[in-house]
Amino acid sequence: MTDTLTPSAAPPTSDADPFAARHLRDPEPLHRALREAGPVVRLTRYDIHALARYQEVHAALLDWQSFESGAGAGLANFRHEEPWRPPSLLLEADPPAHDAPRRVLREILAPPALRRLSTLWRAAAEDLVDAVLSRGTRFDACAELAEAFPLRVFPDAVGLPPGNRDNLLPYGNMAFNAFGPRNALVAADAHRVAELSAWVNAQCAREALGDDGFGARIWEAADRGDLTPAQSPLVVRSLLTAGVDTTVHGLSAALFAFATHPEQWQRLRERPELARVAFDEAVRWQSPVQTFFRTATTDVTVAGTVIEEGTKVLLLLGSANRDPARWQDPDRFDLGRDPSGHVGFGMGIHQCVGQHVARLEAEALLTALARRVEHIEPAGPPERHLNNTLRGWGALPVRVHPDPAT
Ligand code: 4IA
């Protein structure tokens, strides 16, 4: 209502840096303040606007015509700044260029195409849980489960050669830092950019990939003419960039949630079919991908504030996922709620194309763990892993009580 009456009202401003270590460590207080300040907040530090409320974040994600991705999904504006790597054909593209890569990857990662993996991954999860429990009941759930499981199953599914996978997490960490400002986190990885980029690019070549994985399917799309041969390696690169750290942090979010909410673990044990909704609720609650950016294609008015053409907008996904105007008791991890509609996987034409893969990994691991473990509890303070985009853990010490019946 006031929107139309005062289209040029100056929005509230904030000098906070959402990428400062203390906010990355504990983003909720800043998110609350930004949501309460208004529907659009000007971040003076970066001279950009930020959206922290569910309604505006959701609307901006759907409005790809007004908020483009082609100028980069990070703070860097590709209209003025050279991207650190050739832009992603998916994340950093708009229709119509975005359409063909998206269509190809959507089919390759669609539920029917994953059916065969489901059987394999359930067995792999049982195997991993057995191995971890056989070594003891106190362990780092982040390294032993949340990292170990995706690293065991996902590179195989893509078709990477065995061994030689130690670069995947460092590459992802670097790529997700690069969406933020050039702060100390980016500087810390600077000496590895060339080496890690060369390594990932080498994995995307047809000859480097097995003939039975997602990678081979992507190259077959080029044979059919659905992609050009120049596009295929970049689409493979998207899998390797977006497919590892995200699931690691999604799984560690779920494990952290269960370790700190024993009654929810009991619920999962009683009804293992809740594993999927539990994973989505963990993604809502922790939002492993906390933020990304869009660029205004024209002067766009959002809730009365003009976002000038060509300027960046920060979308605070983690904040939207805990907006009390959208979620009842948003800070509670609760298997009883319906978390659908969360923006942890984004929304609209760019919504996570790998979400079925992520859910399948989570379902396999959580189901295997729920079968064997009666209780899971913290065995020490968790350690944050700081990243400009990802919210996750570096260490998650837990103690488990195996079910004597299994
Ligand atoms: C890509 C935002 C995030 C999950 C993401 C990161 C990289 C890519 C896509 C999505 O390289 O295509």
Coordinates of N, CA, C and O and ligand atoms in Angstrom, one line a residue, residues 73 85 88-92 171 175-176 179 234-235 237-239 241-243 246 289 291-292 352 389-390, ligand 1:
A73 N 26.3 -14.5 -9.7 CA 25.5 -14.8 -8.5 C 26.3 -14.5 -7.2 O 25.8 -14.8 -6.1
R85 N 36.6 -17.3 -13.0 CA 36.7 -18.4 -13.8 C 35.6 -18.2 -14.9 O 34.7 -17.4 -14.7
S88 N 29.6 -20.0 -14.9 CA 28.8 -21.2 -15.0 C 27.7 -21.1 -16.0 O 27.0 -20.0 -16.0
L89 N 27.4 -22.1 -16.8 CA 26.4 -22.0 -17.8 C 25.0 -22.2 -17.1 O 24.0 -21.9 -17.8
L90 N 25.0 -22.5 -15.9 CA 23.7 -22.7 -15.2 C 23.5 -21.6 -14.2 O 22.6 -20.8 -14.3
L91 N 24.3 -21.5 -13.2 CA 24.1 -20.5 -12.1 C 24.2 -19.1 -12.6 O 23.5 -18.2 -12.1
E92 N 25.2 -18.9 -13.5 CA 25.5 -17.5 -13.9 C 25.0 -17.2 -15.3 O 25.7 -16.6 -16.1
Y171 N 38.3 -27.2 -3.7 CA 37.9 -26.4 -4.8 C 36.5 -25.8 -4.5 O 36.3 -24.6 -4.8
A175 N 35.4 -21.9 -4.4 CA 34.3 -21.4 -5.3 C 33.2 -20.7 -4.5 O 32.7 -19.6 -4.9
F176 N 32.9 -21.3 -3.3 CA 31.8 -20.7 -2.5 C 32.3 -19.4 -1.8 O 31.5 -18.5 -1.6
F179 N 32.0 -16.2 -4.1 CA 30.7 -15.5 -4.3 C 30.7 -14.3 -3.4 O 29.9 -13.4 -3.6
L234 N 31.8 -27.5 -19.1 CA 31.4 -26.5 -18.1 C 30.2 -27.1 -17.3 O 30.0 -26.7 -16.1
V235 N 29.3 -27.8 -17.9 CA 28.2 -28.4 -17.2 C 28.7 -29.5 -16.2 O 28.2 -29.6 -15.1
R237 N 31.6 -29.3 -14.8 CA 32.2 -28.5 -13.8 C 31.1 -28.0 -12.7 O 31.4 -27.9 -11.5
S238 N 29.9 -27.7 -13.2 CA 28.8 -27.3 -12.3 C 28.5 -28.4 -11.3 O 28.3 -28.2 -10.1
L239 N 28.5 -29.7 -11.8 CA 28.3 -30.8 -10.8 C 29.4 -30.8 -9.8 O 29.1 -31.0 -8.6
T241 N 31.3 -28.4 -8.8 CA 31.3 -27.3 -7.9 C 30.2 -27.3 -6.9 O 30.4 -27.0 -5.7
A242 N 29.0 -27.6 -7.4 CA 27.8 -27.4 -6.6 C 27.4 -28.6 -5.9 O 26.5 -28.6 -5.0
G243 N 28.0 -29.8 -6.2 CA 27.5 -31.1 -5.8 C 28.1 -31.7 -4.6 O 27.6 -32.7 -4.1
T246 N 27.9 -28.6 -0.8 CA 26.5 -28.4 -0.4 C 25.9 -29.6 0.3 O 25.3 -29.4 1.3
V289 N 23.5 -23.2 2.0 CA 23.9 -22.0 1.2 C 23.1 -20.8 1.7 O 21.9 -20.7 1.6
T291 N 23.6 -17.5 1.2 CA 23.3 -16.2 0.4 C 23.6 -16.5 -1.0 O 24.4 -17.3 -1.4
F292 N 23.0 -15.7 -1.9 CA 23.7 -15.3 -3.1 C 23.0 -14.0 -3.7 O 22.2 -13.4 -3.0
C352 N 17.8 -25.4 -7.2 CA 18.8 -26.5 -7.2 C 18.4 -27.7 -8.1 O 17.5 -28.4 -7.9
T389 N 29.8 -18.2 1.8 CA 28.5 -18.5 1.3 C 27.9 -19.7 2.1 O 26.7 -19.7 2.3
L390 N 28.8 -20.6 2.5 CA 28.3 -21.9 3.1 C 28.2 -21.7 4.6 O 29.2 -21.2 5.2
Ligands
4IA1 C1 27.9 -23.9 -10.8 C2 24.8 -21.7 -5.4 C3 25.5 -23.0 -5.6 C4 24.8 -24.2 -5.0 C5 26.1 -23.3 -6.9 C6 27.4 -23.1 -7.1 C7 28.0 -23.4 -8.3 C8 27.2 -23.7 -9.4 C9 25.9 -23.8 -9.3 C10 25.3 -23.6 -8.0 O1 29.1 -23.9 -10.8 O2 27.1 -24.1 -11.7

